[in-house]
Amino acid sequence: VYKRQINNISASNILPLHELQQNFINLKFGMFIHFNIPTFSSEDWPDPNLSPDVFNPRKLDCNQWAEAAVSAGMKYGCLTTKHHSGFCIWPTQTTDYSIMSSPYKKDIVKEFVTAFKKRGLKVMLYYSILDTHHNIRPGWVDKNKHLQFIKDQLTELLTNYGEITAIIIDGWDAPWSRISYEDISFEAIYNHIKSIQPNCLISEHNAGKYPSELLFYTDIKHYEQNAGQKIPLTNVLPAQAGIPINDSWFWKEYFPNAPVKSALNLSLIHISEPTRH
């Protein structure tokens, strides 16, 4: 666990990490919203140069998302601010590859945060380190340039939308992304997040890589059910499990005519024997 470096924030407002972790676990059930430029593609990993012109959610209503979360008894929502193809759904100053180059031209992160907070729901933001559009990918990483780029984007997300309960990070130090914690310094990113919002938790998608009894490079272990990661029976650590209601994360044209997973399936915590880890 990295020491949190806090700048210009009253110590009285900073909660102990174990308390933040317990608060997170107490939420129990939340909505993970995969909504980004892949929503308008047939692939979860679309062409990294897919034109922003395709992104035009004319009937988007984040209030409907929040109402659905409340009706299901959920306590928080998490939105994919930037997925692996690098498209930003907030008006970032770091790149033109964002909603401001699309027909929509509205701050979806703001709409999401406002709708969920209005209904008393906690807010989390998903952010991908892997970014195929901006060449933050294996063999192309420019350590200084890309580290600053990521810091600048996280600064926007952590200063423009009020309190963020957690940043859910993906595409980092995974076998399929191959961007190590040295290529993009984990310590630098971790301390940068904590320096802006010390009570914001980091939940990195690396649970399956490390021993189940220890926390490495994260505040909360994240087990991605769709990738076959199972919470071990022996788990005593703060952890979350993610599973889509359909067979992939982003919306597909056939979804309206395809069955979704049962409520029982979605509500159960999928666990495995410790020998599998």
PDB file of C-alpha atoms in Angstrom:
ATOM      1  CA  VAL A   1       0.000   0.000   0.000  1.00  0.00           C
ATOM      2  CA  TYR A   2       1.455   3.345  -1.044  1.00  0.00           C
ATOM      3  CA  LYS A   3       1.585   6.206   1.422  1.00  0.00           C
ATOM      4  CA  ARG A   4      -0.946   8.850   0.498  1.00  0.00           C
ATOM      5  CA  GLN A   5       0.628  12.203  -0.283  1.00  0.00           C
ATOM      6  CA  ILE A   6      -1.881  14.908   0.610  1.00  0.00           C
ATOM      7  CA  ASN A   7      -1.517  18.528  -0.467  1.00  0.00           C
ATOM      8  CA  ASN A   8      -3.432  21.506   0.953  1.00  0.00           C
ATOM      9  CA  ILE A   9      -6.267  19.414   2.397  1.00  0.00           C
ATOM     10  CA  SER A  10      -7.351  19.597   6.027  1.00  0.00           C
ATOM     11  CA  ALA A  11      -6.342  16.458   7.900  1.00  0.00           C
ATOM     12  CA  SER A  12      -9.714  16.483   9.679  1.00  0.00           C
ATOM     13  CA  ASN A  13     -11.410  15.682   6.364  1.00  0.00           C
ATOM     14  CA  ILE A  14      -9.193  12.701   5.547  1.00  0.00           C
ATOM     15  CA  LEU A  15     -10.566   9.302   6.561  1.00  0.00           C
ATOM     16  CA  PRO A  16      -8.339   6.312   7.374  1.00  0.00           C
ATOM     17  CA  LEU A  17      -7.973   3.924   4.464  1.00  0.00           C
ATOM     18  CA  HIS A  18      -9.541   1.012   6.377  1.00  0.00           C
ATOM     19  CA  GLU A  19     -12.624   3.132   7.058  1.00  0.00           C
ATOM     20  CA  LEU A  20     -12.941   4.098   3.395  1.00  0.00           C
ATOM     21  CA  GLN A  21     -12.621   0.441   2.419  1.00  0.00           C
ATOM     22  CA  GLN A  22     -15.335  -0.567   4.883  1.00  0.00           C
ATOM     23  CA  ASN A  23     -17.610   2.207   3.605  1.00  0.00           C
ATOM     24  CA  PHE A  24     -17.087   0.868   0.099  1.00  0.00           C
ATOM     25  CA  ILE A  25     -17.968  -2.694   1.121  1.00  0.00           C
ATOM     26  CA  ASN A  26     -21.075  -1.432   2.927  1.00  0.00           C
ATOM     27  CA  LEU A  27     -22.437  -0.130  -0.390  1.00  0.00           C
ATOM     28  CA  LYS A  28     -22.808  -3.795  -1.467  1.00  0.00           C
ATOM     29  CA  PHE A  29     -24.549  -3.297  -4.824  1.00  0.00           C
ATOM     30  CA  GLY A  30     -24.055  -0.831  -7.668  1.00  0.00           C
ATOM     31  CA  MET A  31     -24.499  -0.116 -11.364  1.00  0.00           C
ATOM     32  CA  PHE A  32     -21.514  -0.289 -13.713  1.00  0.00           C
ATOM     33  CA  ILE A  33     -22.402   1.634 -16.863  1.00  0.00           C
ATOM     34  CA  HIS A  34     -20.408   0.787 -19.983  1.00  0.00           C
ATOM     35  CA  PHE A  35     -21.293   3.718 -22.222  1.00  0.00           C
ATOM     36  CA  ASN A  36     -18.719   5.164 -24.594  1.00  0.00           C
ATOM     37  CA  ILE A  37     -17.830   5.165 -28.271  1.00  0.00           C
ATOM     38  CA  PRO A  38     -17.879   1.317 -28.418  1.00  0.00           C
ATOM     39  CA  THR A  39     -21.634   1.614 -27.773  1.00  0.00           C
ATOM     40  CA  PHE A  40     -21.874   2.797 -31.390  1.00  0.00           C
ATOM     41  CA  SER A  41     -19.650   0.031 -32.755  1.00  0.00           C
ATOM     42  CA  SER A  42     -20.035  -3.717 -33.130  1.00  0.00           C
ATOM     43  CA  GLU A  43     -16.858  -4.243 -31.103  1.00  0.00           C
ATOM     44  CA  ASP A  44     -15.990  -3.560 -27.470  1.00  0.00           C
ATOM     45  CA  TRP A  45     -12.555  -2.575 -28.799  1.00  0.00           C
ATOM     46  CA  PRO A  46     -13.407  -0.562 -31.912  1.00  0.00           C
ATOM     47  CA  ASP A  47     -11.046   1.062 -34.402  1.00  0.00           C
ATOM     48  CA  PRO A  48      -8.970   3.508 -32.299  1.00  0.00           C
ATOM     49  CA  ASN A  49      -9.564   6.105 -34.991  1.00  0.00           C
ATOM     50  CA  LEU A  50     -13.317   5.586 -35.147  1.00  0.00           C
ATOM     51  CA  SER A  51     -14.820   8.953 -35.996  1.00  0.00           C
ATOM     52  CA  PRO A  52     -16.448  10.898 -33.130  1.00  0.00           C
ATOM     53  CA  ASP A  53     -19.282  11.544 -35.597  1.00  0.00           C
ATOM     54  CA  VAL A  54     -20.748   8.132 -34.717  1.00  0.00           C
ATOM     55  CA  PHE A  55     -21.237   9.175 -31.087  1.00  0.00           C
ATOM     56  CA  ASN A  56     -24.670  10.773 -30.967  1.00  0.00           C
ATOM     57  CA  PRO A  57     -26.902   9.521 -28.111  1.00  0.00           C
ATOM     58  CA  ARG A  58     -29.899  11.683 -28.946  1.00  0.00           C
ATOM     59  CA  LYS A  59     -32.133  10.138 -26.271  1.00  0.00           C
ATOM     60  CA  LEU A  60     -29.584   9.897 -23.459  1.00  0.00           C
ATOM     61  CA  ASP A  61     -31.191  10.322 -20.043  1.00  0.00           C
ATOM     62  CA  CYS A  62     -28.857   9.803 -17.083  1.00  0.00           C
ATOM     63  CA  ASN A  63     -31.814  10.386 -14.755  1.00  0.00           C
ATOM     64  CA  GLN A  64     -33.316   7.153 -16.092  1.00  0.00           C
ATOM     65  CA  TRP A  65     -30.075   5.333 -15.196  1.00  0.00           C
ATOM     66  CA  ALA A  66     -30.238   6.717 -11.668  1.00  0.00           C
ATOM     67  CA  GLU A  67     -33.915   5.815 -11.297  1.00  0.00           C
ATOM     68  CA  ALA A  68     -33.151   2.247 -12.398  1.00  0.00           C
ATOM     69  CA  ALA A  69     -30.311   2.037  -9.864  1.00  0.00           C
ATOM     70  CA  VAL A  70     -32.527   3.246  -7.032  1.00  0.00           C
ATOM     71  CA  SER A  71     -35.363   0.904  -7.984  1.00  0.00           C
ATOM     72  CA  ALA A  72     -32.936  -2.042  -7.883  1.00  0.00           C
ATOM     73  CA  GLY A  73     -31.664  -1.114  -4.435  1.00  0.00           C
ATOM     74  CA  MET A  74     -28.253  -0.051  -5.685  1.00  0.00           C
ATOM     75  CA  LYS A  75     -26.115   2.399  -3.736  1.00  0.00           C
ATOM     76  CA  TYR A  76     -23.693   3.692  -6.384  1.00  0.00           C
ATOM     77  CA  GLY A  77     -22.972   4.019 -10.068  1.00  0.00           C
ATOM     78  CA  CYS A  78     -19.752   3.827 -12.078  1.00  0.00           C
ATOM     79  CA  LEU A  79     -19.362   5.277 -15.592  1.00  0.00           C
ATOM     80  CA  THR A  80     -16.740   4.517 -18.276  1.00  0.00           C
ATOM     81  CA  THR A  81     -15.281   8.009 -18.724  1.00  0.00           C
ATOM     82  CA  LYS A  82     -12.630   6.643 -21.107  1.00  0.00           C
ATOM     83  CA  HIS A  83     -12.368   3.070 -22.327  1.00  0.00           C
ATOM     84  CA  HIS A  84      -9.443   1.395 -24.118  1.00  0.00           C
ATOM     85  CA  SER A  85      -9.997   3.239 -27.412  1.00  0.00           C
ATOM     86  CA  GLY A  86      -9.317   6.594 -25.758  1.00  0.00           C
ATOM     87  CA  PHE A  87     -12.580   8.484 -26.376  1.00  0.00           C
ATOM     88  CA  CYS A  88     -13.435  10.899 -23.546  1.00  0.00           C
ATOM     89  CA  ILE A  89     -17.072  11.538 -22.663  1.00  0.00           C
ATOM     90  CA  TRP A  90     -16.295  14.774 -20.852  1.00  0.00           C
ATOM     91  CA  PRO A  91     -15.041  18.075 -22.395  1.00  0.00           C
ATOM     92  CA  THR A  92     -11.375  17.399 -21.743  1.00  0.00           C
ATOM     93  CA  GLN A  93      -8.671  19.921 -22.590  1.00  0.00           C
ATOM     94  CA  THR A  94      -6.156  17.118 -23.232  1.00  0.00           C
ATOM     95  CA  THR A  95      -7.375  15.862 -26.620  1.00  0.00           C
ATOM     96  CA  ASP A  96      -9.825  16.496 -29.457  1.00  0.00           C
ATOM     97  CA  TYR A  97     -10.907  12.856 -29.299  1.00  0.00           C
ATOM     98  CA  SER A  98     -13.895  13.552 -27.085  1.00  0.00           C
ATOM     99  CA  ILE A  99     -17.586  14.386 -27.009  1.00  0.00           C
ATOM    100  CA  MET A 100     -16.752  17.945 -28.078  1.00  0.00           C
ATOM    101  CA  SER A 101     -15.830  16.579 -31.517  1.00  0.00           C
ATOM    102  CA  SER A 102     -19.050  14.564 -31.662  1.00  0.00           C
ATOM    103  CA  PRO A 103     -22.570  15.714 -32.585  1.00  0.00           C
ATOM    104  CA  TYR A 104     -23.611  15.420 -28.914  1.00  0.00           C
ATOM    105  CA  LYS A 105     -21.276  18.028 -27.414  1.00  0.00           C
ATOM    106  CA  LYS A 106     -22.526  17.686 -23.832  1.00  0.00           C
ATOM    107  CA  ASP A 107     -20.653  16.681 -20.697  1.00  0.00           C
ATOM    108  CA  ILE A 108     -21.947  13.160 -20.030  1.00  0.00           C
ATOM    109  CA  VAL A 109     -19.816  12.739 -16.916  1.00  0.00           C
ATOM    110  CA  LYS A 110     -21.497  15.834 -15.467  1.00  0.00           C
ATOM    111  CA  GLU A 111     -24.959  14.589 -16.442  1.00  0.00           C
ATOM    112  CA  PHE A 112     -24.225  11.216 -14.833  1.00  0.00           C
ATOM    113  CA  VAL A 113     -22.749  12.656 -11.616  1.00  0.00           C
ATOM    114  CA  THR A 114     -25.603  15.151 -11.218  1.00  0.00           C
ATOM    115  CA  ALA A 115     -28.318  12.527 -11.763  1.00  0.00           C
ATOM    116  CA  PHE A 116     -26.826   9.981  -9.376  1.00  0.00           C
ATOM    117  CA  LYS A 117     -25.906  12.380  -6.603  1.00  0.00           C
ATOM    118  CA  LYS A 118     -29.388  13.938  -6.767  1.00  0.00           C
ATOM    119  CA  ARG A 119     -30.787  10.553  -5.763  1.00  0.00           C
ATOM    120  CA  GLY A 120     -28.287  10.025  -2.957  1.00  0.00           C
ATOM    121  CA  LEU A 121     -26.140   7.546  -4.869  1.00  0.00           C
ATOM    122  CA  LYS A 122     -22.360   7.427  -4.609  1.00  0.00           C
ATOM    123  CA  VAL A 123     -20.377   8.126  -7.776  1.00  0.00           C
ATOM    124  CA  MET A 124     -17.409   6.221  -9.177  1.00  0.00           C
ATOM    125  CA  LEU A 125     -15.566   6.718 -12.453  1.00  0.00           C
ATOM    126  CA  TYR A 126     -13.945   4.075 -14.650  1.00  0.00           C
ATOM    127  CA  TYR A 127     -10.730   5.101 -16.419  1.00  0.00           C
ATOM    128  CA  SER A 128      -8.542   3.073 -18.779  1.00  0.00           C
ATOM    129  CA  ILE A 129      -4.766   3.474 -18.723  1.00  0.00           C
ATOM    130  CA  LEU A 130      -4.547   1.559 -21.997  1.00  0.00           C
ATOM    131  CA  ASP A 131      -5.448   4.061 -24.722  1.00  0.00           C
ATOM    132  CA  THR A 132      -5.055   2.825 -28.294  1.00  0.00           C
ATOM    133  CA  HIS A 133      -6.016   6.151 -29.881  1.00  0.00           C
ATOM    134  CA  HIS A 134      -3.276   8.077 -28.057  1.00  0.00           C
ATOM    135  CA  ASN A 135      -0.752   5.221 -28.368  1.00  0.00           C
ATOM    136  CA  ILE A 136      -0.588   4.441 -24.665  1.00  0.00           C
ATOM    137  CA  ARG A 137      -0.093   0.810 -25.567  1.00  0.00           C
ATOM    138  CA  PRO A 138       2.664  -1.818 -25.666  1.00  0.00           C
ATOM    139  CA  GLY A 139       5.802  -0.640 -27.430  1.00  0.00           C
ATOM    140  CA  TRP A 140       4.571   2.941 -27.805  1.00  0.00           C
ATOM    141  CA  VAL A 141       4.559   4.284 -24.253  1.00  0.00           C
ATOM    142  CA  ASP A 142       6.337   7.607 -23.761  1.00  0.00           C
ATOM    143  CA  LYS A 143       6.794   7.500 -19.998  1.00  0.00           C
ATOM    144  CA  ASN A 144       6.958  11.221 -19.278  1.00  0.00           C
ATOM    145  CA  LYS A 145       4.533  12.433 -21.941  1.00  0.00           C
ATOM    146  CA  HIS A 146       1.895   9.797 -21.302  1.00  0.00           C
ATOM    147  CA  LEU A 147       2.206   9.985 -17.520  1.00  0.00           C
ATOM    148  CA  GLN A 148       1.461  13.715 -17.688  1.00  0.00           C
ATOM    149  CA  PHE A 149      -1.403  13.120 -20.128  1.00  0.00           C
ATOM    150  CA  ILE A 150      -3.023  10.646 -17.720  1.00  0.00           C
ATOM    151  CA  LYS A 151      -2.450  12.939 -14.754  1.00  0.00           C
ATOM    152  CA  ASP A 152      -4.077  15.835 -16.606  1.00  0.00           C
ATOM    153  CA  GLN A 153      -7.146  13.760 -17.460  1.00  0.00           C
ATOM    154  CA  LEU A 154      -7.495  12.454 -13.913  1.00  0.00           C
ATOM    155  CA  THR A 155      -7.117  16.010 -12.598  1.00  0.00           C
ATOM    156  CA  GLU A 156     -10.111  17.068 -14.683  1.00  0.00           C
ATOM    157  CA  LEU A 157     -12.183  14.124 -13.485  1.00  0.00           C
ATOM    158  CA  LEU A 158     -11.278  14.715  -9.844  1.00  0.00           C
ATOM    159  CA  THR A 159     -11.719  18.488  -9.747  1.00  0.00           C
ATOM    160  CA  ASN A 160     -14.776  19.192 -11.918  1.00  0.00           C
ATOM    161  CA  TYR A 161     -17.401  16.850 -10.465  1.00  0.00           C
ATOM    162  CA  GLY A 162     -17.185  17.039  -6.694  1.00  0.00           C
ATOM    163  CA  GLU A 163     -16.576  14.028  -4.464  1.00  0.00           C
ATOM    164  CA  ILE A 164     -15.705  10.823  -6.295  1.00  0.00           C
ATOM    165  CA  THR A 165     -15.938   7.684  -4.154  1.00  0.00           C
ATOM    166  CA  ALA A 166     -13.601   5.579  -6.296  1.00  0.00           C
ATOM    167  CA  ILE A 167     -11.630   5.522  -9.515  1.00  0.00           C
ATOM    168  CA  ILE A 168     -11.914   2.102 -11.172  1.00  0.00           C
ATOM    169  CA  ILE A 169      -8.775   1.615 -13.272  1.00  0.00           C
ATOM    170  CA  ASP A 170      -8.419  -0.853 -16.135  1.00  0.00           C
ATOM    171  CA  GLY A 171      -5.965  -1.694 -18.909  1.00  0.00           C
ATOM    172  CA  TRP A 172      -2.873  -1.578 -16.703  1.00  0.00           C
ATOM    173  CA  ASP A 173      -0.332  -4.309 -15.982  1.00  0.00           C
ATOM    174  CA  ALA A 174      -2.544  -6.988 -17.494  1.00  0.00           C
ATOM    175  CA  PRO A 175      -1.333  -9.778 -19.833  1.00  0.00           C
ATOM    176  CA  TRP A 176      -3.469  -8.357 -22.638  1.00  0.00           C
ATOM    177  CA  SER A 177      -2.510  -4.686 -22.129  1.00  0.00           C
ATOM    178  CA  ARG A 178       1.193  -5.230 -21.322  1.00  0.00           C
ATOM    179  CA  ILE A 179       1.633  -1.729 -19.855  1.00  0.00           C
ATOM    180  CA  SER A 180       3.602  -2.216 -16.666  1.00  0.00           C
ATOM    181  CA  TYR A 181       3.494  -0.228 -13.431  1.00  0.00           C
ATOM    182  CA  GLU A 182       6.940   1.023 -14.450  1.00  0.00           C
ATOM    183  CA  ASP A 183       5.925   2.111 -17.974  1.00  0.00           C
ATOM    184  CA  ILE A 184       3.235   4.268 -16.369  1.00  0.00           C
ATOM    185  CA  SER A 185       4.273   4.760 -12.761  1.00  0.00           C
ATOM    186  CA  PHE A 186       1.668   3.357 -10.402  1.00  0.00           C
ATOM    187  CA  GLU A 187       3.112   5.277  -7.484  1.00  0.00           C
ATOM    188  CA  ALA A 188       2.904   8.561  -9.397  1.00  0.00           C
ATOM    189  CA  ILE A 189      -0.714   7.979 -10.448  1.00  0.00           C
ATOM    190  CA  TYR A 190      -1.775   6.706  -7.027  1.00  0.00           C
ATOM    191  CA  ASN A 191      -0.283   9.692  -5.212  1.00  0.00           C
ATOM    192  CA  HIS A 192      -1.673  12.096  -7.806  1.00  0.00           C
ATOM    193  CA  ILE A 193      -5.219  10.844  -7.197  1.00  0.00           C
ATOM    194  CA  LYS A 194      -4.794  10.986  -3.429  1.00  0.00           C
ATOM    195  CA  SER A 195      -3.304  14.486  -3.574  1.00  0.00           C
ATOM    196  CA  ILE A 196      -6.516  15.776  -5.167  1.00  0.00           C
ATOM    197  CA  GLN A 197      -9.086  13.607  -3.391  1.00  0.00           C
ATOM    198  CA  PRO A 198      -7.492  11.680  -0.512  1.00  0.00           C
ATOM    199  CA  ASN A 199     -10.760   9.891   0.240  1.00  0.00           C
ATOM    200  CA  CYS A 200     -11.073   8.592  -3.316  1.00  0.00           C
ATOM    201  CA  LEU A 201     -10.345   4.870  -3.463  1.00  0.00           C
ATOM    202  CA  ILE A 202      -8.411   3.187  -6.275  1.00  0.00           C
ATOM    203  CA  SER A 203      -9.774  -0.123  -7.507  1.00  0.00           C
ATOM    204  CA  GLU A 204      -7.402  -1.647 -10.066  1.00  0.00           C
ATOM    205  CA  HIS A 205      -8.410  -4.567 -12.304  1.00  0.00           C
ATOM    206  CA  ASN A 206      -5.516  -6.727 -11.157  1.00  0.00           C
ATOM    207  CA  ALA A 207      -7.067  -9.046  -8.559  1.00  0.00           C
ATOM    208  CA  GLY A 208      -6.557 -12.225 -10.551  1.00  0.00           C
ATOM    209  CA  LYS A 209      -2.829 -11.599 -10.977  1.00  0.00           C
ATOM    210  CA  TYR A 210      -1.800 -11.387  -7.327  1.00  0.00           C
ATOM    211  CA  PRO A 211      -2.270 -13.637  -4.254  1.00  0.00           C
ATOM    212  CA  SER A 212      -5.828 -13.469  -2.980  1.00  0.00           C
ATOM    213  CA  GLU A 213      -4.731 -12.786   0.603  1.00  0.00           C
ATOM    214  CA  LEU A 214      -2.821  -9.573  -0.168  1.00  0.00           C
ATOM    215  CA  LEU A 215      -3.553  -6.125  -1.622  1.00  0.00           C
ATOM    216  CA  PHE A 216      -1.101  -5.186  -4.356  1.00  0.00           C
ATOM    217  CA  TYR A 217      -1.305  -1.932  -6.309  1.00  0.00           C
ATOM    218  CA  THR A 218      -4.882  -1.176  -5.287  1.00  0.00           C
ATOM    219  CA  ASP A 219      -7.117  -0.155  -2.378  1.00  0.00           C
ATOM    220  CA  ILE A 220      -9.925  -2.525  -3.404  1.00  0.00           C
ATOM    221  CA  LYS A 221      -9.449  -5.813  -5.255  1.00  0.00           C
ATOM    222  CA  HIS A 222     -11.540  -5.958  -8.421  1.00  0.00           C
ATOM    223  CA  TYR A 223     -12.582  -9.363  -9.765  1.00  0.00           C
ATOM    224  CA  GLU A 224     -13.926  -9.156 -13.297  1.00  0.00           C
ATOM    225  CA  GLN A 225     -16.399 -12.023 -13.516  1.00  0.00           C
ATOM    226  CA  ASN A 226     -16.701 -11.885 -17.305  1.00  0.00           C
ATOM    227  CA  ALA A 227     -12.935 -12.489 -17.543  1.00  0.00           C
ATOM    228  CA  GLY A 228     -13.244 -15.587 -15.391  1.00  0.00           C
ATOM    229  CA  GLN A 229     -11.942 -14.024 -12.170  1.00  0.00           C
ATOM    230  CA  LYS A 230     -13.616 -15.545  -9.111  1.00  0.00           C
ATOM    231  CA  ILE A 231     -13.507 -14.295  -5.531  1.00  0.00           C
ATOM    232  CA  PRO A 232     -11.782 -17.037  -3.508  1.00  0.00           C
ATOM    233  CA  LEU A 233     -13.578 -18.605  -0.554  1.00  0.00           C
ATOM    234  CA  THR A 234     -10.741 -17.467   1.701  1.00  0.00           C
ATOM    235  CA  ASN A 235     -11.034 -13.804   0.749  1.00  0.00           C
ATOM    236  CA  VAL A 236     -10.867 -11.430   3.735  1.00  0.00           C
ATOM    237  CA  LEU A 237      -9.938  -8.315   1.762  1.00  0.00           C
ATOM    238  CA  PRO A 238     -12.081  -5.442   0.464  1.00  0.00           C
ATOM    239  CA  ALA A 239     -13.144  -6.624  -2.974  1.00  0.00           C
ATOM    240  CA  GLN A 240     -15.766  -6.178  -5.644  1.00  0.00           C
ATOM    241  CA  ALA A 241     -17.011  -8.392  -8.451  1.00  0.00           C
ATOM    242  CA  GLY A 242     -18.253  -7.186 -11.824  1.00  0.00           C
ATOM    243  CA  ILE A 243     -20.534  -9.031 -14.225  1.00  0.00           C
ATOM    244  CA  PRO A 244     -22.510  -7.664 -17.215  1.00  0.00           C
ATOM    245  CA  ILE A 245     -26.217  -8.348 -17.565  1.00  0.00           C
ATOM    246  CA  ASN A 246     -25.627  -9.360 -21.213  1.00  0.00           C
ATOM    247  CA  ASP A 247     -22.809 -11.398 -22.741  1.00  0.00           C
ATOM    248  CA  SER A 248     -20.517  -8.409 -23.334  1.00  0.00           C
ATOM    249  CA  TRP A 249     -19.916  -5.062 -21.718  1.00  0.00           C
ATOM    250  CA  PHE A 250     -21.046  -2.574 -24.374  1.00  0.00           C
ATOM    251  CA  TRP A 251     -24.488  -2.465 -25.996  1.00  0.00           C
ATOM    252  CA  LYS A 252     -24.969  -4.465 -29.199  1.00  0.00           C
ATOM    253  CA  GLU A 253     -27.749  -4.261 -31.764  1.00  0.00           C
ATOM    254  CA  TYR A 254     -29.013  -7.753 -30.905  1.00  0.00           C
ATOM    255  CA  PHE A 255     -29.364  -7.028 -27.170  1.00  0.00           C
ATOM    256  CA  PRO A 256     -33.058  -6.012 -27.270  1.00  0.00           C
ATOM    257  CA  ASN A 257     -33.901  -9.499 -28.561  1.00  0.00           C
ATOM    258  CA  ALA A 258     -31.493 -11.435 -26.355  1.00  0.00           C
ATOM    259  CA  PRO A 259     -32.164 -12.638 -22.804  1.00  0.00           C
ATOM    260  CA  VAL A 260     -30.321 -11.032 -19.923  1.00  0.00           C
ATOM    261  CA  LYS A 261     -28.892 -12.893 -16.948  1.00  0.00           C
ATOM    262  CA  SER A 262     -31.335 -13.663 -14.167  1.00  0.00           C
ATOM    263  CA  ALA A 263     -31.575 -11.480 -11.079  1.00  0.00           C
ATOM    264  CA  LEU A 264     -30.371 -14.438  -9.008  1.00  0.00           C
ATOM    265  CA  ASN A 265     -27.329 -14.898 -11.236  1.00  0.00           C
ATOM    266  CA  LEU A 266     -26.458 -11.207 -11.065  1.00  0.00           C
ATOM    267  CA  SER A 267     -26.933 -10.880  -7.314  1.00  0.00           C
ATOM    268  CA  LEU A 268     -24.894 -13.908  -6.275  1.00  0.00           C
ATOM    269  CA  ILE A 269     -21.212 -13.430  -5.472  1.00  0.00           C
ATOM    270  CA  HIS A 270     -19.374 -15.896  -7.669  1.00  0.00           C
ATOM    271  CA  ILE A 271     -16.663 -17.575  -5.680  1.00  0.00           C
ATOM    272  CA  SER A 272     -14.057 -20.243  -6.310  1.00  0.00           C
ATOM    273  CA  GLU A 273     -11.978 -22.641  -4.337  1.00  0.00           C
ATOM    274  CA  PRO A 274      -8.684 -21.084  -3.178  1.00  0.00           C
ATOM    275  CA  THR A 275      -6.758 -23.706  -5.138  1.00  0.00           C
ATOM    276  CA  ARG A 276      -7.707 -21.889  -8.339  1.00  0.00           C
ATOM    277  CA  HIS A 277      -5.654 -18.828  -7.338  1.00  0.00           C
TER     278      HIS A 277
END
